[in-house]
mmCIF file of C-alpha atoms and ligand atoms in Angstrom:
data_model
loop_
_atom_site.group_PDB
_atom_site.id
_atom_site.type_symbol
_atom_site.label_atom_id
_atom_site.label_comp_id
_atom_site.label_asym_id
_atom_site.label_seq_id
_atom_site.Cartn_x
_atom_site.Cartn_y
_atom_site.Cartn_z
ATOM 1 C CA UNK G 14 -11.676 -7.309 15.564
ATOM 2 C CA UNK G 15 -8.294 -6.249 13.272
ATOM 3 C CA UNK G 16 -8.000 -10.320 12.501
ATOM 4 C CA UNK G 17 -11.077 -10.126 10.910
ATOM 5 C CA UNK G 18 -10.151 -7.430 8.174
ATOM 6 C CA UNK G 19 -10.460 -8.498 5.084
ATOM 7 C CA UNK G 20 -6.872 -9.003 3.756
ATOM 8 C CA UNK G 21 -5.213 -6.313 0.479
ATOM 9 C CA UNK G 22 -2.822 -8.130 -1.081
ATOM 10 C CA UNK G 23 -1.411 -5.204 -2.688
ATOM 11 C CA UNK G 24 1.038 -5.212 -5.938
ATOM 12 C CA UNK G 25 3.699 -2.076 -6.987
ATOM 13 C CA UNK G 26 5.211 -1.974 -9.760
ATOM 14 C CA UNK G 27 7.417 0.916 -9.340
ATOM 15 C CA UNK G 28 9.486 1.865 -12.713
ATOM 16 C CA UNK G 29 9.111 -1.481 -14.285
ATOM 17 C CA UNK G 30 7.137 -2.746 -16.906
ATOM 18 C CA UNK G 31 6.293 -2.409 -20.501
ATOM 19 C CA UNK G 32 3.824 -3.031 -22.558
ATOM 20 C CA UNK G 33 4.517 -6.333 -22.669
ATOM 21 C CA UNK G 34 3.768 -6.831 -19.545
ATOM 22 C CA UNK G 35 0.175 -6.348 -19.674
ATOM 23 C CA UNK G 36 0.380 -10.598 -19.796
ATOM 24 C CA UNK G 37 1.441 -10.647 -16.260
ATOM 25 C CA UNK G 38 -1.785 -8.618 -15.627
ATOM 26 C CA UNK G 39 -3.762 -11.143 -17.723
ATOM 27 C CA UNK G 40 -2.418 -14.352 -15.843
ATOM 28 C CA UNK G 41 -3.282 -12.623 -12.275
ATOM 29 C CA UNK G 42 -6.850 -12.113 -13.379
ATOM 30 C CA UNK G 43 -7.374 -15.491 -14.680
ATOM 31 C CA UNK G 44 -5.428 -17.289 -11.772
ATOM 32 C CA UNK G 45 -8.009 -15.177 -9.189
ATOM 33 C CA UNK G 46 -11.052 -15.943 -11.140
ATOM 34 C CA UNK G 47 -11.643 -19.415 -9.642
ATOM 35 C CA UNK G 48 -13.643 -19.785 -6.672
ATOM 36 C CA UNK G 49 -10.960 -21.152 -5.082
ATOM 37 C CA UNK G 50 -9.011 -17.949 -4.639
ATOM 38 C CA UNK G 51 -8.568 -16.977 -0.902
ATOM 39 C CA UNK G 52 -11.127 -14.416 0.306
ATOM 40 C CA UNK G 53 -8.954 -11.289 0.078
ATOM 41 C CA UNK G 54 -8.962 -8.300 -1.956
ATOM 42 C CA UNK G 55 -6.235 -8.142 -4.523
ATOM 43 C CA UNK G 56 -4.653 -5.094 -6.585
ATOM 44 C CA UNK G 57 -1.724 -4.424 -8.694
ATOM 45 C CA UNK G 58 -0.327 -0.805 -9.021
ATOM 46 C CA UNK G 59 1.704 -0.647 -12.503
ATOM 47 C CA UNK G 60 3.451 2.378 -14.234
ATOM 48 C CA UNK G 61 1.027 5.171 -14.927
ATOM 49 C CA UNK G 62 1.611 3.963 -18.439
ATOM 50 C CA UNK G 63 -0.140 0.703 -18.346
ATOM 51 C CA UNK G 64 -2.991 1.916 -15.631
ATOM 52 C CA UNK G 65 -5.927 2.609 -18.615
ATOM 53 C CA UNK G 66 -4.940 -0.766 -19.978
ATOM 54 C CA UNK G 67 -4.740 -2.906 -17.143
ATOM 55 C CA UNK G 68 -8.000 -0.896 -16.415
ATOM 56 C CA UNK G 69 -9.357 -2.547 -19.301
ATOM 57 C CA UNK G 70 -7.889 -5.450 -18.581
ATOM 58 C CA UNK G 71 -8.865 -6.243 -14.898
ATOM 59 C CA UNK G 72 -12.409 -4.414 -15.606
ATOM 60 C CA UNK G 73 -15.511 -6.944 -14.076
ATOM 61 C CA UNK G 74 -12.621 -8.965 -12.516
ATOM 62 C CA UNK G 75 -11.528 -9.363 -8.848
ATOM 63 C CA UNK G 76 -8.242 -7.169 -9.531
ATOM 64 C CA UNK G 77 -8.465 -3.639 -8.767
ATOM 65 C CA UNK G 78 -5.991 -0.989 -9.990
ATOM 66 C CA UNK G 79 -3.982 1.890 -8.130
ATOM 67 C CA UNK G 80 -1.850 4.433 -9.208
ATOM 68 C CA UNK G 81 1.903 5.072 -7.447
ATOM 69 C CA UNK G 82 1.679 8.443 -6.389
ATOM 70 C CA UNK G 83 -0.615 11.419 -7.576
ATOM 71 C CA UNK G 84 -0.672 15.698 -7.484
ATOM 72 C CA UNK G 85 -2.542 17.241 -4.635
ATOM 73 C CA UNK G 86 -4.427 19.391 -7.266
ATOM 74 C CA UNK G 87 -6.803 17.697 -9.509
ATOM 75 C CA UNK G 88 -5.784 19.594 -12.552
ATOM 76 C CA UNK G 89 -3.883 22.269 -14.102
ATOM 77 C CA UNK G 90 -0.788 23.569 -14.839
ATOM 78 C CA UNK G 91 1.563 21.168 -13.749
ATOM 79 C CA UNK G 92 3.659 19.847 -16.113
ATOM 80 C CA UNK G 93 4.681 15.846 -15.943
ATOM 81 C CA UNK G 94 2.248 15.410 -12.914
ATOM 82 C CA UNK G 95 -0.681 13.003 -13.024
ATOM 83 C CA UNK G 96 -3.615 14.389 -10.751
ATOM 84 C CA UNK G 97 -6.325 11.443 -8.871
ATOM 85 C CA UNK G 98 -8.673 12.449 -11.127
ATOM 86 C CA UNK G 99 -6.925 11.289 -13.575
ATOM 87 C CA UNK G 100 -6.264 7.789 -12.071
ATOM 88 C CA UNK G 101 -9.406 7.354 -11.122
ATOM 89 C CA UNK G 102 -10.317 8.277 -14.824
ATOM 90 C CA UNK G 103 -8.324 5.030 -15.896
ATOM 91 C CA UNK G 104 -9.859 2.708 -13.905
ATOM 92 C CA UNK G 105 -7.977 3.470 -10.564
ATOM 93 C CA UNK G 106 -9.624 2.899 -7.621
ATOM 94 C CA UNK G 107 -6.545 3.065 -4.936
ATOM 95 C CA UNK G 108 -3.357 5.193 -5.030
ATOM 96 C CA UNK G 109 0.242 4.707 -2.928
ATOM 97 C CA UNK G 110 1.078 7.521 -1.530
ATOM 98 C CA UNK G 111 4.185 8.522 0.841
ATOM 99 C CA UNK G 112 6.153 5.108 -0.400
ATOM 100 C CA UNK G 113 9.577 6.030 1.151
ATOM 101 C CA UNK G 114 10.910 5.771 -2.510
ATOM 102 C CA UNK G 115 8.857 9.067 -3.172
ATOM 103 C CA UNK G 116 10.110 10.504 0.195
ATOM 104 C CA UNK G 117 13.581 10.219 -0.357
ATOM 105 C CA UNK G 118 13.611 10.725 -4.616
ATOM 106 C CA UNK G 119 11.381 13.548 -4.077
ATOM 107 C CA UNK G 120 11.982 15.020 -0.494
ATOM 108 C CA UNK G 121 7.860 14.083 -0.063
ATOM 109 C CA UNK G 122 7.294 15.620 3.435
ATOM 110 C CA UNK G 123 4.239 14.039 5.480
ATOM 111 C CA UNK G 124 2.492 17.265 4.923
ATOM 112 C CA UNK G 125 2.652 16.941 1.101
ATOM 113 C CA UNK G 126 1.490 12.948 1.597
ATOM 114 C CA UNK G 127 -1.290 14.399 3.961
ATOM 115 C CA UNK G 128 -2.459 16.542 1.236
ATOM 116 C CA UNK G 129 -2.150 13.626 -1.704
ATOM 117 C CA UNK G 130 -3.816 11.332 0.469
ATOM 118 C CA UNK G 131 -6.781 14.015 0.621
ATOM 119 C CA UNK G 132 -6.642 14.881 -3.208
ATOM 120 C CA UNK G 133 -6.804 10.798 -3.867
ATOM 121 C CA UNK G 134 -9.986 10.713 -1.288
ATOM 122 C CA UNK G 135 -11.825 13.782 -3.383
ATOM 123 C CA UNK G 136 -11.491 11.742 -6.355
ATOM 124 C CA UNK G 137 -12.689 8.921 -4.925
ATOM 125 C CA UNK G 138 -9.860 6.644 -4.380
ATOM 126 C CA UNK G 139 -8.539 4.918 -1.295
ATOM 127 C CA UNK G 140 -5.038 5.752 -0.681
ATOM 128 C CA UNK G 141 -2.623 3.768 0.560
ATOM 129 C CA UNK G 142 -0.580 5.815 3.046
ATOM 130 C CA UNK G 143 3.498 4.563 3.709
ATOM 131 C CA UNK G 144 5.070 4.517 7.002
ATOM 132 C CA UNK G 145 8.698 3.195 8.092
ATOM 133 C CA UNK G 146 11.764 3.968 9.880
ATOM 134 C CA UNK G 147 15.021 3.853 8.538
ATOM 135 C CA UNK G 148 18.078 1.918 9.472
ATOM 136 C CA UNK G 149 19.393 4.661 11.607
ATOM 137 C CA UNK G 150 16.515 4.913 13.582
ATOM 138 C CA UNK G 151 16.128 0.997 13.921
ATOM 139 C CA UNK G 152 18.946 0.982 15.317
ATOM 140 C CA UNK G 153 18.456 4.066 17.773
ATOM 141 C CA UNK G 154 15.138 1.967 18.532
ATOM 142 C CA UNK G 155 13.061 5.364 17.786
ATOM 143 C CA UNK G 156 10.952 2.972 14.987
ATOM 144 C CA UNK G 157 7.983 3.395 16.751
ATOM 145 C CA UNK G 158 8.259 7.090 17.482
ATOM 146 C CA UNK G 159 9.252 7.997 13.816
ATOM 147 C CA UNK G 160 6.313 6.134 12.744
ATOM 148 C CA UNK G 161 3.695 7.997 14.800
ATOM 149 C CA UNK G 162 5.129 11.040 13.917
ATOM 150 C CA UNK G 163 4.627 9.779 10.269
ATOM 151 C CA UNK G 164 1.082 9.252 11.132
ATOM 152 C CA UNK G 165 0.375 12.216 12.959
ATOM 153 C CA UNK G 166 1.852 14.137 10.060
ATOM 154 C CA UNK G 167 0.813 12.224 7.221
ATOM 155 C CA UNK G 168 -3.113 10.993 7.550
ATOM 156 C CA UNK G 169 -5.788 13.637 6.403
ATOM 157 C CA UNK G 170 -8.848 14.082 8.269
ATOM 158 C CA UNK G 171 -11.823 11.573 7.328
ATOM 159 C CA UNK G 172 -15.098 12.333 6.374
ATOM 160 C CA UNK G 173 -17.795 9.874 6.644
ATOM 161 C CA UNK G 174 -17.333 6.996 4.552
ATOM 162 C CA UNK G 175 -13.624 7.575 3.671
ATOM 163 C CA UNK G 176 -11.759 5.070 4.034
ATOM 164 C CA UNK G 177 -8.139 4.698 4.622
ATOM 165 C CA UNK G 178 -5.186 1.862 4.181
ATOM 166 C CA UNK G 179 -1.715 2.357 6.332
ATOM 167 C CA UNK G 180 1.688 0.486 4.752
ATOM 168 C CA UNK G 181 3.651 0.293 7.349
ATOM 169 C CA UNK G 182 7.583 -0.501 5.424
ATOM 170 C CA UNK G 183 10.697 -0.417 7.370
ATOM 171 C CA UNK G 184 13.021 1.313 4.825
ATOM 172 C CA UNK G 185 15.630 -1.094 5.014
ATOM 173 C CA UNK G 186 13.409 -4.356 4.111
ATOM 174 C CA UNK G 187 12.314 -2.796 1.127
ATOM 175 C CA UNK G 188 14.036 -4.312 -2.430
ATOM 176 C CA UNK G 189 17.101 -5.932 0.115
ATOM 177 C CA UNK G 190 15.618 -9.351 0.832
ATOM 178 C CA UNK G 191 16.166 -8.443 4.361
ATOM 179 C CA UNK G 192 12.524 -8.722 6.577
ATOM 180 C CA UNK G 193 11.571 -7.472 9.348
ATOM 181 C CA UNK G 194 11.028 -10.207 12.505
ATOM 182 C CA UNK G 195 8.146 -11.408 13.628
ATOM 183 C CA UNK G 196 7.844 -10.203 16.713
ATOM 184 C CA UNK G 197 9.396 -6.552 15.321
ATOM 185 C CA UNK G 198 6.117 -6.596 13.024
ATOM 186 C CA UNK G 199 3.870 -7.804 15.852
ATOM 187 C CA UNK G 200 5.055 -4.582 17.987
ATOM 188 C CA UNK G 201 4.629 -2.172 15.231
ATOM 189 C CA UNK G 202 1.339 -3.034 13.554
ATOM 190 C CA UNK G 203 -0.168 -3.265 17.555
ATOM 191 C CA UNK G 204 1.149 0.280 18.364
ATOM 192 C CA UNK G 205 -0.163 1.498 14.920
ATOM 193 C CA UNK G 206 -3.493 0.143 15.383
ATOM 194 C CA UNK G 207 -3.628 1.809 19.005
ATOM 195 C CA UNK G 208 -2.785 4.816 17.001
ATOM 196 C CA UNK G 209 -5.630 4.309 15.331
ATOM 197 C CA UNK G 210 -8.054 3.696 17.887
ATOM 198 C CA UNK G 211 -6.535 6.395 20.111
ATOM 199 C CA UNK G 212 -6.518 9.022 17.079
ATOM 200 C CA UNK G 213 -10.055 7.514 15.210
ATOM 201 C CA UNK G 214 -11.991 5.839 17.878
ATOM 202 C CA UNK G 215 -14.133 3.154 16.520
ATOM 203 C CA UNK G 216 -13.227 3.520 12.855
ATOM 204 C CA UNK G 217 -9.356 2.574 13.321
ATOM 205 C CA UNK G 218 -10.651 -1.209 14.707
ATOM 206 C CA UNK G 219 -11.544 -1.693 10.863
ATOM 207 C CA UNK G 220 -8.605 0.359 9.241
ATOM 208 C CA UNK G 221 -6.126 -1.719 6.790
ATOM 209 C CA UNK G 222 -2.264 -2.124 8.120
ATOM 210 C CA UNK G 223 -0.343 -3.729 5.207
ATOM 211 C CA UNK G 224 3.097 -4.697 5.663
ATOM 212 C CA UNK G 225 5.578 -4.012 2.764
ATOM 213 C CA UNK G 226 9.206 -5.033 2.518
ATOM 214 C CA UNK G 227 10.885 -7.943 0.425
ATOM 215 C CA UNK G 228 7.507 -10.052 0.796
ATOM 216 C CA UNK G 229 7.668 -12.865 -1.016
ATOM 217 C CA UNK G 230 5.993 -16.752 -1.782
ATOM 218 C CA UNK G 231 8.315 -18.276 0.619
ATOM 219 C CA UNK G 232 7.621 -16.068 3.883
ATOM 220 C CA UNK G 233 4.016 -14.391 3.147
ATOM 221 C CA UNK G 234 2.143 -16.939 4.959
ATOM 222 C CA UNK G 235 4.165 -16.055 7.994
ATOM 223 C CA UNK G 236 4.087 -12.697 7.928
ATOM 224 C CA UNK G 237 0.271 -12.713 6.462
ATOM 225 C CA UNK G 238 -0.724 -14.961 9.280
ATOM 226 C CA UNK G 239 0.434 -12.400 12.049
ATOM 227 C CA UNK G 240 -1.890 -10.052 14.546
ATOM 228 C CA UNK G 241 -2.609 -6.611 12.951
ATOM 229 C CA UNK G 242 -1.266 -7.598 9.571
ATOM 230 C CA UNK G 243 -4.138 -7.005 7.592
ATOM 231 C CA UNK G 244 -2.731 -7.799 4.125
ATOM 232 C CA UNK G 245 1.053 -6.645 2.247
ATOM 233 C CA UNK G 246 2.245 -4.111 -0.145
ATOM 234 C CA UNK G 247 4.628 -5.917 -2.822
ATOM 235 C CA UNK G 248 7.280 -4.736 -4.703
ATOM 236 C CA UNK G 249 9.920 -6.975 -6.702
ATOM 237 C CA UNK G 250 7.715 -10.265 -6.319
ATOM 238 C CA UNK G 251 4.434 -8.294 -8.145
ATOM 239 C CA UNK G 252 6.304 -8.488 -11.112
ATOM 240 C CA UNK G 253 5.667 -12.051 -11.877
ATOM 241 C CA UNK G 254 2.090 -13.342 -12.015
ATOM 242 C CA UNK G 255 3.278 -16.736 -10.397
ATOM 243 C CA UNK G 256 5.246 -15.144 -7.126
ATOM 244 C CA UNK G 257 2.289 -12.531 -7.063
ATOM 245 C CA UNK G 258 -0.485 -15.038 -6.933
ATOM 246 C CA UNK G 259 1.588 -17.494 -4.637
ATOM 247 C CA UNK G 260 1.498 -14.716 -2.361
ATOM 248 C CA UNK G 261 -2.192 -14.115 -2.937
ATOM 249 C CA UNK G 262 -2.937 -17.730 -2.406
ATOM 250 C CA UNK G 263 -0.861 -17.268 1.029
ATOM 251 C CA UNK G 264 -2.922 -15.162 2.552
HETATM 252 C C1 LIG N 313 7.608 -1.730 -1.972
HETATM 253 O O1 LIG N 313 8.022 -1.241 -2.996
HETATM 254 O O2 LIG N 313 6.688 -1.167 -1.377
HETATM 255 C C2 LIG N 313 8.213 -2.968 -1.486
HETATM 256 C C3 LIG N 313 7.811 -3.450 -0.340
HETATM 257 O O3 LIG N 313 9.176 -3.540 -2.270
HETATM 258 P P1 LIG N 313 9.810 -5.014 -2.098
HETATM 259 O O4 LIG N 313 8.660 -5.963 -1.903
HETATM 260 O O5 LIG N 313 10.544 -5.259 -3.371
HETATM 261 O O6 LIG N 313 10.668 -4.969 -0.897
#
């Protein structure tokens, strides 16, 4: 059933880009305008800065929009913080949340991801939910416990209709060029989809599992073409509309 998820071929942007990069926005929505694109759903998450443009942008197009992270509250007094709402508001329709970047900057515990996840699904938007062990614990081969206890801590309750999308990003593959193996992918995304199904029944046949860490053109189509691996979340080679859409044409 899980190989016939549609693929997310997912772009983040982290801290990077300027105004000027709204072009890299443009050349992604023209290169996935032609019927030849591959059947797979396609979004970029940029800076909060650029979201209401590349809203305007990617509007009527194939390319959805996502914010990076977003305030369990929807609004208020809470200076600096940007709520769902809000991204939704722009044009948003997904949100990243838990990215091991905002875990370790910002000491994000999976209860405070739990309760972003469930603020992004009030407004309306899909969130995008990271998981991954560290080195250490790679090494300590405690990947797969870490990462249930992620998900066990981490993933809100559903209501009908919600949907969900897991990242699952071993820590040290992401922004070192270093992958993950094959068969090291194979095992996780399987024991995170029997999470699923063990934890959501039916509903966790159909749920995303992207996998996120130095993906690139050269080794998507592996990694793309594997059980369980229902799309990828893409940092450093997003930034460039041609590795982006190589990737996108990979899957
Ligand atoms: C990420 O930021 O989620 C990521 C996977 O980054 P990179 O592709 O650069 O490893």
């Amino acid at each position: 059933m899980s190989n016939t998820i549609k693929p997310l071929i997912a772009g983040n942007w982290k801290m990077n880009g300027l105004r000027a990069s709204l072009d890299q926005i443009r050349d992604v929505v023209q290169a996935i305008s032609g019927s030849k694109t591959p059947d797979c759903d396609v979004l970029i998450c940029p800076p909060v800065t650029l979201l209401a443009e590349a809203g305007v942008l990617s509007a009527n197009s194939r390319l959805a929009t996502g914010g990076q992270n977003c305030h369990v509250a929807q609004k208020g007094a809470h200076t600096g913080d940007i709520s769902a709402t809000m991204l939704a508001d722009c044009g948003a329709t997904f949100v990243i949340v838990g990215h091991s970047e905002r875990r370790s900057d910002h000491g994000e515990t999976d209860g405070l991801v739990r309760a972003k996840a469930r603020a992004a699904l009030d407004a309306g938007l899909t969130p995008i939910i990271c998981v991954g062990e560290n080195q250490a614990e790679r090494m300590d081969a405690l990947a797969i416990t870490v990462v249930e206890h992620q998900l066990d801590g981490s993933l809100p309750e559903l209501n009908k209709g919600e949907e969900i999308v897991i990242a699952y990003e071993p820590v040290w593959a992401i922004g070192t060029g270093e992958v993950a193996a094959s068969s090291d992918i194979v095992r996780m995304h399987s024991s995170i989809r029997d999470w699923l199904l063990k934890k959501r029944g039916l509903r966790g046949e159909t749920t995303r599992i992207l996998y996120g860490g130095s993906m690139k053109p050269g080794n998507a189509g592996e990694i793309l073409a594997l059980p369980d691996v229902n799309g990828g979340l893409i940092g450093g080679a997003s930034l460039k509309a041609d590795d982006f859409v190589a990737i996108i044409n990979a899957a």
